[in-house]
Short mmCIF file of C-alpha atoms in Angstrom, two decimals:
data_model
loop_
_atom_site.label_atom_id
_atom_site.label_comp_id
_atom_site.label_asym_id
_atom_site.label_seq_id
_atom_site.Cartn_x
_atom_site.Cartn_y
_atom_site.Cartn_z
CA MET A 1 106.73 116.39 212.59
CA ALA A 2 103.21 117.30 213.66
CA PRO A 3 100.85 116.64 210.70
CA SER A 4 98.17 118.98 212.03
CA LEU A 5 100.64 121.90 212.14
CA ILE A 6 101.87 121.58 208.54
CA PRO A 7 100.88 124.78 206.66
CA ARG A 8 98.47 124.09 203.82
CA LYS A 9 97.47 126.34 200.96
CA ALA A 10 93.74 127.07 200.77
CA GLY A 11 92.07 125.65 197.68
CA ASP A 12 94.84 123.15 196.89
CA ARG A 13 92.95 120.08 195.66
CA VAL A 14 95.83 118.18 194.11
CA LYS A 15 97.71 115.73 196.32
CA THR A 16 100.48 113.46 195.12
CA ASP A 17 103.52 111.99 196.84
CA ARG A 18 105.83 114.11 194.69
CA ARG A 19 104.02 117.36 195.51
CA ASP A 20 103.95 116.44 199.21
CA ALA A 21 107.68 115.70 199.21
CA ILE A 22 108.49 119.03 197.54
CA THR A 23 106.22 120.91 199.96
CA LEU A 24 107.76 119.24 203.01
CA ALA A 25 111.28 119.97 201.76
CA ARG A 26 110.48 123.66 201.27
CA LEU A 27 108.79 123.96 204.67
CA LEU A 28 111.70 122.21 206.37
CA ARG A 29 114.18 124.58 204.73
CA SER A 30 112.14 127.62 205.81
CA GLY A 31 111.73 126.33 209.38
CA ASP A 32 107.93 126.12 209.22
CA LEU A 33 107.75 122.49 210.38
CA ARG A 34 107.40 121.78 214.10
CA SER A 35 108.82 118.60 215.59
CA ILE A 36 106.92 116.52 218.14
CA TYR A 37 108.09 114.39 221.05
CA VAL A 38 107.69 110.65 220.53
CA PRO A 39 107.68 108.72 223.85
CA GLY A 40 109.43 105.41 224.14
CA VAL A 41 107.68 102.10 224.71
CA GLU A 42 108.42 102.16 228.46
CA ASP A 43 107.25 105.76 228.85
CA GLU A 44 104.04 105.09 226.96
CA ALA A 45 103.33 102.01 229.08
CA LEU A 46 103.74 104.07 232.28
CA ARG A 47 101.47 106.75 230.86
CA ASP A 48 98.75 104.19 230.13
CA LEU A 49 99.07 102.80 233.65
CA SER A 50 98.86 106.31 235.10
CA ARG A 51 95.76 107.11 233.07
CA GLY A 52 94.21 103.80 234.13
CA ARG A 53 94.74 104.81 237.75
CA ASP A 54 93.17 108.20 237.01
CA ALA A 55 90.13 106.51 235.45
CA ALA A 56 89.77 104.27 238.51
CA LEU A 57 89.89 107.34 240.76
CA GLN A 58 87.13 109.02 238.76
CA ASP A 59 84.99 105.88 238.90
CA LEU A 60 85.47 105.74 242.67
CA GLU A 61 84.33 109.34 243.06
CA ARG A 62 81.23 108.64 240.96
CA SER A 63 80.40 105.60 243.08
CA LYS A 64 80.74 107.65 246.26
CA ARG A 65 78.48 110.39 244.90
CA ARG A 66 75.81 107.86 243.93
CA LEU A 67 75.86 106.32 247.41
CA THR A 68 75.78 109.72 249.12
CA SER A 69 72.90 110.92 246.95
CA PHE A 70 70.93 107.74 247.66
CA LEU A 71 71.37 108.17 251.42
CA LEU A 72 70.29 111.80 251.25
CA ARG A 73 67.12 110.85 249.38
CA GLN A 74 66.32 108.44 252.20
CA ASP A 75 67.24 111.07 254.82
CA LEU A 76 69.91 108.73 256.20
CA ARG A 77 72.91 110.72 257.42
CA TYR A 78 76.26 109.50 258.72
CA THR A 79 77.08 111.29 261.98
CA GLY A 80 80.72 110.26 262.34
CA ARG A 81 83.74 112.39 261.51
CA ALA A 82 85.45 109.91 259.20
CA ASN A 83 84.97 110.03 255.44
CA TRP A 84 85.21 106.87 253.34
CA ASN A 85 87.64 104.97 255.53
CA ALA A 86 87.21 101.77 257.55
CA ALA A 87 85.23 103.55 260.30
CA HIS A 88 82.90 105.10 257.74
CA LEU A 89 82.27 101.74 256.06
CA ARG A 90 81.55 100.15 259.43
CA GLY A 91 79.03 102.88 260.08
CA LEU A 92 77.40 102.24 256.72
CA SER A 93 77.02 98.57 257.60
CA GLU A 94 74.49 99.58 260.29
CA VAL A 95 72.26 101.47 257.86
CA VAL A 96 68.77 100.02 257.43
CA CYS A 97 66.66 101.28 254.53
CA PRO A 98 62.84 101.58 254.77
CA THR A 99 62.12 98.82 252.23
CA PRO A 100 63.90 95.63 251.09
CA PRO A 101 64.38 96.85 247.47
CA GLN A 102 66.04 100.02 248.73
CA GLN A 103 68.26 97.95 251.01
CA ILE A 104 69.41 95.92 248.00
CA VAL A 105 70.24 99.10 246.08
CA PHE A 106 72.12 100.44 249.08
CA GLN A 107 74.19 97.27 249.44
CA GLU A 108 75.07 97.36 245.73
CA TYR A 109 76.23 100.98 246.05
CA VAL A 110 78.41 100.09 249.04
CA ARG A 111 79.84 97.12 247.18
CA ALA A 112 80.63 99.32 244.18
CA VAL A 113 82.55 101.75 246.38
CA THR A 114 84.53 98.92 247.97
CA GLU A 115 85.37 97.36 244.61
CA GLN A 116 86.53 100.68 243.18
CA GLN A 117 88.72 101.31 246.22
CA GLU A 118 90.37 97.91 245.80
CA ARG A 119 90.83 98.54 242.07
CA LEU A 120 92.47 101.89 242.78
CA GLN A 121 94.82 100.35 245.35
CA ARG A 122 95.88 97.64 242.88
CA LEU A 123 96.64 100.15 240.14
CA GLU A 124 98.54 102.47 242.49
CA HIS A 125 100.64 99.56 243.71
CA GLU A 126 101.46 98.47 240.16
CA LEU A 127 102.23 102.04 239.14
CA HIS A 128 104.55 102.51 242.10
CA GLU A 129 106.39 99.27 241.31
CA ALA A 130 106.72 100.17 237.62
CA VAL A 131 108.03 103.67 238.33
CA GLN A 132 110.61 102.45 240.84
CA GLY A 133 112.20 100.26 238.20
CA GLY A 134 112.01 102.83 235.41
CA ARG A 135 114.34 105.53 234.15
CA LEU A 136 112.03 108.33 235.34
CA TYR A 137 112.31 107.43 239.03
CA PRO A 138 115.24 109.77 239.89
CA VAL A 139 113.31 112.72 238.47
CA VAL A 140 110.11 111.57 240.22
CA GLU A 141 111.97 111.57 243.56
CA ALA A 142 113.54 114.96 242.92
CA ILE A 143 110.30 116.72 241.92
CA GLN A 144 108.65 115.51 245.12
CA ALA A 145 110.85 118.05 246.92
CA LEU A 146 108.30 120.64 245.84
CA ARG A 147 105.45 121.31 248.22
CA GLY A 148 102.17 119.97 246.86
CA VAL A 149 103.84 117.39 244.59
CA GLU A 150 103.65 113.93 246.10
CA LEU A 151 104.36 110.60 244.44
CA MET A 152 101.26 110.34 242.27
CA GLY A 153 101.42 113.99 241.24
CA ALA A 154 105.05 113.62 240.18
CA VAL A 155 104.29 110.39 238.33
CA ILE A 156 101.40 111.98 236.43
CA LEU A 157 103.52 114.99 235.50
CA LEU A 158 106.45 112.96 234.17
CA THR A 159 104.50 110.17 232.48
CA GLU A 160 102.49 112.76 230.56
CA LEU A 161 105.43 115.04 229.67
CA GLY A 162 108.29 112.56 229.48
CA ASP A 163 111.66 114.30 229.59
CA ILE A 164 110.72 117.84 230.65
CA THR A 165 114.29 119.02 230.12
CA ARG A 166 113.63 118.79 226.38
CA PHE A 167 112.01 122.21 226.69
CA ASP A 168 114.49 125.01 226.10
CA SER A 169 113.00 127.30 228.76
CA PRO A 170 110.32 127.28 231.49
CA ARG A 171 108.15 129.55 229.34
CA GLN A 172 108.09 126.94 226.62
CA LEU A 173 106.97 124.33 229.16
CA MET A 174 104.26 126.66 230.49
CA SER A 175 103.00 127.24 226.96
CA TYR A 176 102.98 123.50 226.24
CA LEU A 177 100.90 122.90 229.36
CA GLY A 178 98.37 125.52 228.30
CA LEU A 179 98.96 127.60 231.43
CA THR A 180 99.80 130.85 229.62
CA PRO A 181 97.07 133.48 229.05
CA SER A 182 95.45 133.77 225.65
CA GLU A 183 95.84 137.06 223.86
CA TYR A 184 94.03 138.97 221.12
CA SER A 185 95.85 142.25 220.62
CA SER A 186 95.94 144.65 217.71
CA GLY A 187 97.52 148.05 217.37
CA GLU A 188 97.63 149.89 220.68
CA ARG A 189 95.00 147.66 222.21
CA ARG A 190 96.14 144.67 224.24
CA ARG A 191 93.57 142.13 225.36
CA GLN A 192 94.40 139.00 227.35
CA GLY A 193 91.96 136.26 228.28
CA GLY A 194 91.99 133.00 230.20
CA ILE A 195 94.65 130.35 229.85
CA THR A 196 94.90 128.63 226.48
CA LYS A 197 94.40 125.08 227.85
CA ALA A 198 96.23 123.97 224.73
CA GLY A 199 98.41 121.36 226.37
CA ASN A 200 98.18 118.13 228.31
CA SER A 201 95.13 118.28 230.58
CA HIS A 202 96.36 115.49 232.91
CA ALA A 203 99.61 117.27 233.74
CA ARG A 204 97.84 120.62 234.03
CA ARG A 205 95.34 119.19 236.51
CA ALA A 206 98.11 117.62 238.61
CA LEU A 207 99.85 120.98 238.90
CA GLY A 208 96.57 122.72 239.72
CA GLU A 209 95.82 120.30 242.54
CA GLY A 210 99.30 120.75 243.98
CA ALA A 211 99.07 124.55 243.81
CA TRP A 212 96.44 124.61 246.57
CA ALA A 213 99.15 123.65 249.10
CA TYR A 214 100.68 127.12 248.82
CA ARG A 215 97.74 128.89 250.41
CA TYR A 216 99.38 128.17 253.78
CA PRO A 217 102.59 129.84 255.08
CA ALA A 218 105.94 128.45 253.99
CA LYS A 219 106.96 125.53 256.17
CA ILE A 220 108.92 122.29 255.92
CA SER A 221 106.52 119.74 257.35
CA ARG A 222 107.66 116.36 258.60
CA HIS A 223 106.14 114.64 255.57
CA LEU A 224 107.96 116.99 253.19
CA GLN A 225 111.20 116.63 255.15
CA LEU A 226 111.09 112.85 254.75
CA ARG A 227 110.69 113.26 250.99
CA GLN A 228 113.70 115.58 250.83
CA GLU A 229 116.12 113.66 253.05
CA ALA A 230 117.94 111.77 250.30
CA LEU A 231 117.93 114.61 247.77
CA PRO A 232 120.91 116.84 246.91
CA ALA A 233 121.27 120.21 248.60
CA GLU A 234 120.73 122.04 245.28
CA VAL A 235 117.33 120.41 244.83
CA ARG A 236 116.28 121.23 248.39
CA ALA A 237 117.40 124.83 247.90
CA ILE A 238 115.27 125.23 244.77
CA ALA A 239 112.28 123.66 246.53
CA TRP A 240 112.59 126.08 249.46
CA ARG A 241 112.92 129.10 247.16
CA ALA A 242 109.84 127.89 245.32
CA GLN A 243 107.88 127.53 248.54
CA VAL A 244 108.84 130.99 249.84
CA ARG A 245 108.04 132.66 246.53
CA LEU A 246 104.80 130.84 245.78
CA CYS A 247 103.36 131.23 249.29
CA ARG A 248 104.08 134.96 249.11
CA ARG A 249 102.68 135.09 245.59
CA TYR A 250 99.47 133.41 246.72
CA ARG A 251 98.98 135.98 249.49
CA GLN A 252 99.74 138.91 247.20
CA LEU A 253 97.35 137.86 244.46
CA THR A 254 94.61 137.12 246.97
CA ALA A 255 95.10 140.54 248.60
CA ARG A 256 94.72 142.17 245.18
CA GLY A 257 91.26 140.66 244.90
CA LYS A 258 92.04 137.98 242.33
CA HIS A 259 89.68 135.04 242.15
CA VAL A 260 91.05 131.97 243.91
CA ASN A 261 91.01 129.94 240.68
CA GLN A 262 93.13 132.57 238.94
CA VAL A 263 95.56 132.51 241.85
CA VAL A 264 95.85 128.72 241.70
CA VAL A 265 96.53 128.82 237.95
CA ALA A 266 99.26 131.42 238.47
CA ILE A 267 100.87 129.25 241.17
CA ALA A 268 100.62 126.13 239.00
CA ARG A 269 102.32 127.96 236.14
CA GLU A 270 105.31 128.84 238.30
CA MET A 271 105.39 125.34 239.82
CA ALA A 272 106.05 124.00 236.32
CA ALA A 273 109.07 126.30 236.05
CA PHE A 274 110.52 125.11 239.36
CA ALA A 275 109.93 121.47 238.38
CA TRP A 276 111.84 122.14 235.13
CA ALA A 277 114.73 123.63 237.09
CA ILE A 278 114.89 120.64 239.44
CA ALA A 279 114.73 118.12 236.60
CA ARG A 280 117.76 119.75 234.98
CA LEU A 281 119.84 118.90 238.07
CA VAL A 282 119.04 115.18 237.87
CA PRO A 283 121.37 113.09 235.68
CA ARG A 284 119.53 111.78 232.66
CA ALA A 285 119.08 108.03 232.39
CA SER A 286 119.64 106.39 229.05
#
């Protein structure tokens, strides 16, 4: 049970094991206790590895911003088209700063970016190897049938949520993710606000990033086709229905004048429902 959700009487200053046991028994009989999901050792290890990869990605972005800001202060601009790949790093190797101390700082920034890239690659490789041998891999493969959900997005979603079929309905999953609108209504007045953000922020961010893919017309790209080749026809059918609906939904909400962030949240909310439907078609591993 969730300790933070146990109802407590205001002003009750007496706590004993006997009183706690009686209170818990009464609350359990009345249905006022809410159960929580306890991940297994393997699932928790994958979640830690996924969060370590996320931390490495954030550190890499910070290192890139520091290097970019330093170059802008020195009015040194990269004129190539590439961004942070081998060609870009080769271009940075030709940069000469005005003074030796600034050159040292520049070289340290470049080295930090390179080290963070190598760290991210190591963690992604280990995460991929761990997922392939785990019980979540069939669901990870199936959810990648959705547009905007690639390997890392599917891994983040499942390592943070575990068995998403434990939710009785898609609405329950949406509420858990904090993607449902808040509400403060009374009487005849109904007032809704922004999303509650009451759930797992890692999974919510992964869905939000994937939702941007639906701003383009529905299409089965070559990359998406390769991900769907080995999947059952039922999974591919759900993924196509999701793409047709969500691309149309994106256009409709944009035409109504909704802010792009609101549109993306609405798409992410429905993506969670389609992911739940696909996961239910995959046989559960013990």
